[in-house]
Amino acid sequence: MNFNELREEKVAEIEGVLKKYLPNASNHQRKIMEAMEYNLMAGGKRIRPMLMKETYEMFGGTEEIIEPFMVAIEMIHTYSLIHDDLPAMDNDDYRRGRKTTHIVYGEAMGILAGDALLNYAFETASKAFDMKKEDSYLIGKALQVLGKKSGIYGMIGGQVVDVTATGTKVDKNVLNFIYDLKTSALIEASMMIGAVLAGATAKEIMIIEASAKKVGLAFQIQDDILDVISTEGVLGKPIRSDEKNEKTTYVTLEGFEKAKEQVETLSTEAITMLQGLNRENPYLMALLEKLIYREK
Ligand code: GRG
């Protein structure tokens, strides 16, 4: 099986896990449950749950307790996309190749679907306590990482600075701060939770965090590049969105070629850091290399 086939198989497995943990749309709340599922199951690369599971396995993890956390991180990521597309933020009509949630279900339901996914993420992750009581301390630590990296010290914090800076020219320091929180934080959470639940040491978790920070930055710079050179058909979302929203990006700040070099440099540094851990996961290394040249 080649890398792409293996990756497709892993994406299908992750989608199976997502379905397993989704609530059954029933009763009077049916509408919100449908709206939650609408965007969550619309596709997407599933990078975060994949990085989580691969890191977990790299540290020798084999148990099902990783599953509720894989679902939780994808739910948090999806809620952020739903809210980011709202009229009050980027006001976009397409995401993951579909009309955005607020376009289909209305703005109020778009807000609620995002809120519901965020809440249900923690409700789902905490199911791990019932699956393996003896790992309660590790599960608690993993929940701590999830809360911090998606909150004001993580993704929401980055989004706040991003929204405030929109329409103004920001320097590289501020841009790095935004990317660090807005994008890297969830990637850090993904890989750190994998490490935490597999029982990695504090030092190993720090190295994972530092490596994931670089992966996240590289991922965001590539996102900036694709926003300029790709097509709506390939990305499943509008292109030139940064220009429309008057956002400073690595491409506007450093130019296209330098941005491409940064993606390569950061990814190589991230991979080298992981290799230094002397743990085996060739698929994870190959995935990180592939992300450098990703087209969507
Ligand atoms: C609204 C609280 C709140 C936060 C929004 C994450 C975010 C912050 C906004 C979404 C827009 C954006 C450019 C985010 C940066 C991270 C990023 C590149 C998201 C897209 O992730 P992919 O490419 O998407 O993994 P898929 O659809 O493949 O899952």
Short mmCIF file of C-alpha atoms and ligand atoms in Angstrom, two decimals:
data_model
loop_
_atom_site.label_atom_id
_atom_site.label_comp_id
_atom_site.label_asym_id
_atom_site.label_seq_id
_atom_site.Cartn_x
_atom_site.Cartn_y
_atom_site.Cartn_z
CA MET A 1 0.00 0.00 0.00
CA ASN A 2 1.48 3.39 -0.94
CA PHE A 3 1.41 6.48 1.30
CA ASN A 4 -1.71 8.01 -0.28
CA GLU A 5 -3.68 4.77 0.00
CA LEU A 6 -2.62 4.38 3.61
CA ARG A 7 -3.58 7.98 4.34
CA GLU A 8 -7.02 7.48 2.77
CA GLU A 9 -7.50 4.37 4.86
CA LYS A 10 -6.57 6.29 8.01
CA VAL A 11 -8.94 9.14 7.13
CA ALA A 12 -11.76 6.60 6.64
CA GLU A 13 -10.96 5.07 10.05
CA ILE A 14 -11.07 8.52 11.69
CA GLU A 15 -14.42 9.26 10.05
CA GLY A 16 -15.74 5.98 11.41
CA VAL A 17 -14.66 7.05 14.90
CA LEU A 18 -16.28 10.48 14.46
CA LYS A 19 -19.58 8.85 13.45
CA LYS A 20 -19.43 6.50 16.41
CA TYR A 21 -19.29 9.38 18.90
CA LEU A 22 -21.77 11.76 17.23
CA PRO A 23 -25.13 12.12 18.97
CA ASN A 24 -28.11 10.53 17.20
CA ALA A 25 -30.18 13.35 15.79
CA SER A 26 -33.40 12.92 17.73
CA ASN A 27 -35.91 14.64 19.99
CA HIS A 28 -36.59 18.40 19.96
CA GLN A 29 -32.86 19.25 19.65
CA ARG A 30 -32.70 17.36 16.36
CA LYS A 31 -31.91 20.49 14.34
CA ILE A 32 -28.77 21.38 16.28
CA MET A 33 -27.52 17.81 16.04
CA GLU A 34 -28.01 17.85 12.28
CA ALA A 35 -26.20 21.18 12.01
CA MET A 36 -23.28 19.79 14.09
CA GLU A 37 -22.99 16.78 11.82
CA TYR A 38 -23.41 18.81 8.62
CA ASN A 39 -19.96 20.41 8.79
CA LEU A 40 -18.18 17.81 10.91
CA MET A 41 -18.88 15.09 8.37
CA ALA A 42 -18.32 17.32 5.32
CA GLY A 43 -14.81 16.00 4.76
CA GLY A 44 -11.64 17.81 5.63
CA LYS A 45 -8.16 16.42 5.89
CA ARG A 46 -8.55 15.19 9.49
CA ILE A 47 -4.97 16.27 10.17
CA ARG A 48 -5.44 16.93 13.87
CA PRO A 49 -6.94 13.57 14.91
CA MET A 50 -4.43 11.88 12.62
CA LEU A 51 -1.46 13.64 14.23
CA MET A 52 -2.89 12.78 17.65
CA LYS A 53 -3.25 9.07 16.92
CA GLU A 54 0.14 8.81 15.18
CA THR A 55 1.89 10.54 18.08
CA TYR A 56 0.05 8.28 20.54
CA GLU A 57 1.24 5.22 18.63
CA MET A 58 4.77 6.60 18.33
CA PHE A 59 4.91 6.54 22.14
CA GLY A 60 3.54 3.01 22.24
CA GLY A 61 -0.14 3.81 22.89
CA THR A 62 -2.57 1.09 21.80
CA GLU A 63 -5.82 1.74 23.70
CA GLU A 64 -9.22 3.08 22.69
CA ILE A 65 -9.00 6.04 25.11
CA ILE A 66 -7.38 8.04 22.31
CA GLU A 67 -10.64 7.93 20.32
CA PRO A 68 -12.79 10.37 22.35
CA PHE A 69 -9.90 12.84 22.24
CA MET A 70 -9.52 12.45 18.46
CA VAL A 71 -13.20 13.27 18.13
CA ALA A 72 -12.90 16.19 20.56
CA ILE A 73 -10.06 17.88 18.67
CA GLU A 74 -11.86 17.57 15.33
CA MET A 75 -15.05 18.96 16.90
CA ILE A 76 -13.17 21.96 18.30
CA HIS A 77 -11.46 22.54 14.96
CA THR A 78 -14.82 22.29 13.16
CA TYR A 79 -16.53 24.70 15.56
CA SER A 80 -13.74 27.22 14.92
CA LEU A 81 -14.29 26.95 11.17
CA ILE A 82 -18.08 27.36 11.53
CA HIS A 83 -17.64 30.48 13.67
CA ASP A 84 -14.82 31.85 11.50
CA ASP A 85 -17.15 31.71 8.47
CA LEU A 86 -19.95 33.70 10.17
CA PRO A 87 -20.84 37.18 8.85
CA ALA A 88 -19.28 38.76 11.96
CA MET A 89 -15.92 37.17 11.10
CA ASP A 90 -14.81 36.17 7.57
CA ASN A 91 -18.34 35.96 6.13
CA ASP A 92 -17.64 32.99 3.82
CA ASP A 93 -20.23 30.93 1.97
CA TYR A 94 -18.23 27.77 1.28
CA ARG A 95 -16.20 25.41 3.45
CA ARG A 96 -15.08 21.84 2.88
CA GLY A 97 -16.76 21.98 -0.51
CA ARG A 98 -20.18 22.73 0.94
CA LYS A 99 -22.28 25.79 1.73
CA THR A 100 -21.28 26.98 5.19
CA THR A 101 -23.40 26.02 8.19
CA HIS A 102 -24.92 29.49 8.67
CA ILE A 103 -25.93 29.65 5.01
CA VAL A 104 -27.78 26.33 5.25
CA TYR A 105 -29.17 26.53 8.80
CA GLY A 106 -29.26 30.29 9.43
CA GLU A 107 -26.94 32.47 11.48
CA ALA A 108 -28.40 31.65 14.91
CA MET A 109 -28.06 27.93 14.27
CA GLY A 110 -24.50 28.48 12.96
CA ILE A 111 -23.55 30.10 16.26
CA LEU A 112 -25.29 27.36 18.23
CA ALA A 113 -23.79 24.53 16.17
CA GLY A 114 -20.31 25.90 16.90
CA ASP A 115 -21.10 26.27 20.60
CA ALA A 116 -22.58 22.78 20.67
CA LEU A 117 -19.52 21.22 19.04
CA LEU A 118 -17.20 22.94 21.51
CA ASN A 119 -19.24 21.74 24.47
CA TYR A 120 -19.78 18.26 23.11
CA ALA A 121 -16.02 18.00 22.49
CA PHE A 122 -15.37 18.11 26.23
CA GLU A 123 -18.36 15.90 26.99
CA THR A 124 -16.92 13.36 24.54
CA ALA A 125 -13.29 13.58 25.72
CA SER A 126 -14.38 12.98 29.31
CA LYS A 127 -15.81 9.61 28.26
CA ALA A 128 -12.20 8.40 28.42
CA PHE A 129 -12.55 8.36 32.25
CA ASP A 130 -15.14 5.58 31.98
CA MET A 131 -13.01 3.65 29.51
CA LYS A 132 -9.88 3.47 31.66
CA LYS A 133 -10.27 4.66 35.24
CA GLU A 134 -6.68 3.78 36.11
CA ASP A 135 -5.48 6.40 33.59
CA SER A 136 -7.55 9.17 35.18
CA TYR A 137 -4.52 11.36 35.91
CA LEU A 138 -3.31 11.21 32.29
CA ILE A 139 -6.84 11.84 31.01
CA GLY A 140 -7.12 14.87 33.31
CA LYS A 141 -3.78 16.18 31.99
CA ALA A 142 -4.96 15.66 28.41
CA LEU A 143 -8.16 17.61 29.16
CA GLN A 144 -6.03 20.41 30.60
CA VAL A 145 -4.04 20.61 27.34
CA LEU A 146 -7.25 20.57 25.28
CA GLY A 147 -8.78 23.42 27.28
CA LYS A 148 -5.68 25.59 27.33
CA LYS A 149 -4.72 25.21 23.68
CA SER A 150 -8.21 25.91 22.40
CA GLY A 151 -8.92 28.82 24.76
CA ILE A 152 -7.58 32.30 25.48
CA TYR A 153 -3.98 31.06 25.72
CA GLY A 154 -4.45 29.20 22.44
CA MET A 155 -6.75 29.32 19.42
CA ILE A 156 -9.27 31.86 20.70
CA GLY A 157 -6.44 34.14 21.88
CA GLY A 158 -4.92 34.02 18.38
CA GLN A 159 -8.24 34.68 16.71
CA VAL A 160 -8.80 37.74 18.93
CA VAL A 161 -5.48 39.29 17.86
CA ASP A 162 -6.21 38.33 14.25
CA VAL A 163 -9.63 40.02 14.29
CA THR A 164 -8.20 43.11 16.00
CA ALA A 165 -5.36 43.35 13.49
CA THR A 166 -7.53 42.88 10.40
CA GLY A 167 -7.29 45.89 8.08
CA THR A 168 -4.00 47.06 9.62
CA LYS A 169 -0.48 46.08 8.61
CA VAL A 170 1.11 43.88 11.26
CA ASP A 171 4.80 43.09 11.66
CA LYS A 172 6.34 39.64 11.69
CA ASN A 173 6.35 39.41 15.49
CA VAL A 174 2.63 39.96 15.72
CA LEU A 175 2.00 37.65 12.77
CA ASN A 176 4.03 34.91 14.45
CA PHE A 177 2.05 35.44 17.65
CA ILE A 178 -1.24 35.12 15.75
CA TYR A 179 -0.14 31.97 13.87
CA ASP A 180 1.32 30.43 17.00
CA LEU A 181 -2.00 30.65 18.77
CA LYS A 182 -4.58 30.57 16.01
CA THR A 183 -3.16 27.60 14.13
CA SER A 184 -0.27 25.97 15.98
CA ALA A 185 -2.08 25.68 19.31
CA LEU A 186 -4.54 23.01 18.11
CA ILE A 187 -1.77 21.11 16.32
CA GLU A 188 0.27 21.26 19.53
CA ALA A 189 -2.75 20.01 21.49
CA SER A 190 -3.23 17.14 19.03
CA MET A 191 0.33 15.86 19.29
CA MET A 192 0.72 16.61 23.00
CA ILE A 193 -2.47 14.75 23.92
CA GLY A 194 -1.22 11.72 21.96
CA ALA A 195 2.02 11.86 23.94
CA VAL A 196 0.34 12.52 27.31
CA LEU A 197 -2.12 9.62 26.98
CA ALA A 198 0.65 7.23 25.94
CA GLY A 199 2.58 8.14 29.11
CA ALA A 200 5.43 10.16 27.57
CA THR A 201 7.77 11.95 29.98
CA ALA A 202 7.51 15.70 30.69
CA LYS A 203 10.65 16.29 28.62
CA GLU A 204 9.28 14.31 25.68
CA ILE A 205 6.01 16.25 25.84
CA MET A 206 7.96 19.53 25.72
CA ILE A 207 9.79 18.37 22.60
CA ILE A 208 6.50 17.33 21.01
CA GLU A 209 5.05 20.78 21.80
CA ALA A 210 8.05 22.55 20.26
CA SER A 211 7.98 20.36 17.17
CA ALA A 212 4.20 20.78 16.75
CA LYS A 213 4.62 24.56 17.00
CA LYS A 214 6.80 24.43 13.89
CA VAL A 215 4.42 22.05 12.13
CA GLY A 216 1.55 24.47 12.84
CA LEU A 217 3.47 27.48 11.58
CA ALA A 218 4.49 25.66 8.41
CA PHE A 219 0.88 24.52 7.95
CA GLN A 220 -0.43 28.09 8.27
CA ILE A 221 2.17 29.55 5.89
CA GLN A 222 1.21 26.88 3.34
CA ASP A 223 -2.43 27.90 3.93
CA ASP A 224 -1.42 31.50 3.08
CA ILE A 225 0.29 30.27 -0.10
CA LEU A 226 -2.69 28.14 -1.16
CA ASP A 227 -5.05 31.06 -0.59
CA VAL A 228 -3.17 32.83 -3.39
CA ILE A 229 -2.31 30.05 -5.85
CA SER A 230 -5.01 27.39 -5.49
CA THR A 231 -8.60 27.22 -6.73
CA GLU A 232 -11.93 27.12 -4.93
CA GLY A 233 -12.59 23.72 -6.51
CA VAL A 234 -9.47 22.18 -4.96
CA LEU A 235 -9.68 23.91 -1.56
CA GLY A 236 -13.45 23.63 -1.12
CA LYS A 237 -13.48 27.20 0.20
CA PRO A 238 -13.05 30.63 -1.39
CA ILE A 239 -9.56 31.68 -2.46
CA ARG A 240 -8.10 35.18 -2.01
CA SER A 241 -9.93 35.28 1.30
CA ASP A 242 -6.94 36.99 3.01
CA GLU A 243 -6.91 39.77 0.44
CA LYS A 244 -10.70 40.21 0.77
CA ASN A 245 -10.33 40.45 4.54
CA GLU A 246 -7.28 42.74 4.33
CA LYS A 247 -5.09 40.34 6.26
CA THR A 248 -1.32 40.47 6.52
CA THR A 249 0.10 37.02 5.74
CA TYR A 250 3.54 35.51 5.28
CA VAL A 251 3.06 35.93 1.54
CA THR A 252 2.26 39.66 1.76
CA LEU A 253 5.04 40.21 4.31
CA GLU A 254 7.86 38.07 2.94
CA GLY A 255 6.91 37.27 -0.64
CA PHE A 256 5.92 33.99 -2.19
CA GLU A 257 9.36 32.35 -2.58
CA LYS A 258 10.47 33.13 0.96
CA ALA A 259 7.18 31.83 2.31
CA LYS A 260 7.75 28.53 0.47
CA GLU A 261 11.27 28.28 1.89
CA GLN A 262 9.90 28.88 5.40
CA VAL A 263 7.46 25.99 5.05
CA GLU A 264 10.31 23.66 4.10
CA THR A 265 12.68 24.90 6.79
CA LEU A 266 10.11 24.72 9.59
CA SER A 267 8.90 21.27 8.56
CA THR A 268 12.43 19.89 8.35
CA GLU A 269 13.22 21.31 11.80
CA ALA A 270 10.04 19.76 13.21
CA ILE A 271 10.89 16.34 11.74
CA THR A 272 14.48 16.53 13.06
CA MET A 273 13.17 17.27 16.55
CA LEU A 274 10.88 14.23 16.41
CA GLN A 275 13.67 12.01 15.12
CA GLY A 276 15.73 13.07 18.14
CA LEU A 277 13.19 11.30 20.36
CA ASN A 278 14.33 7.95 18.99
CA ARG A 279 10.79 6.66 18.64
CA GLU A 280 9.57 4.94 15.51
CA ASN A 281 6.69 6.10 13.36
CA PRO A 282 7.66 6.28 9.68
CA TYR A 283 4.09 7.16 8.65
CA LEU A 284 4.11 10.25 10.90
CA MET A 285 7.41 11.43 9.41
CA ALA A 286 6.12 10.87 5.87
CA LEU A 287 2.90 12.74 6.70
CA LEU A 288 4.85 15.76 7.94
CA GLU A 289 6.94 15.75 4.77
CA LYS A 290 3.83 15.52 2.59
CA LEU A 291 2.25 18.48 4.37
CA ILE A 292 5.05 20.72 3.03
CA TYR A 293 3.78 20.24 -0.51
CA ARG A 294 0.10 19.83 0.23
CA GLU A 295 -2.25 21.22 -2.38
CA LYS A 296 -5.30 21.59 -0.16
C1 GRG B 1 -13.74 31.43 15.74
C2 GRG B 1 -12.74 30.88 17.99
C3 GRG B 1 -12.60 30.97 16.56
C4 GRG B 1 -11.44 30.64 16.02
C5 GRG B 1 -11.21 30.64 14.61
C6 GRG B 1 -9.10 28.32 13.32
C7 GRG B 1 -9.66 29.66 13.12
C8 GRG B 1 -9.77 30.45 14.34
C9 GRG B 1 -10.14 30.11 11.94
C10 GRG B 1 -10.26 29.35 10.70
C11 GRG B 1 -9.51 29.97 9.57
C12 GRG B 1 -8.06 29.66 9.56
C13 GRG B 1 -7.24 30.13 8.42
C14 GRG B 1 -7.53 29.00 10.54
C15 GRG B 1 -6.14 28.65 10.65
C16 GRG B 1 -6.01 27.18 10.77
C17 GRG B 1 -6.33 26.52 9.47
C18 GRG B 1 -5.33 26.56 8.38
C19 GRG B 1 -7.51 25.92 9.36
C20 GRG B 1 -7.91 25.07 8.24
O1 GRG B 1 -7.58 23.77 8.66
P1 GRG B 1 -7.50 22.55 7.67
O2 GRG B 1 -6.77 22.96 6.42
O3 GRG B 1 -9.04 22.35 7.31
O4 GRG B 1 -6.98 21.39 8.41
P2 GRG B 1 -9.83 20.99 7.01
O5 GRG B 1 -11.13 21.46 6.38
O6 GRG B 1 -9.00 20.15 6.08
O7 GRG B 1 -10.07 20.33 8.33
#
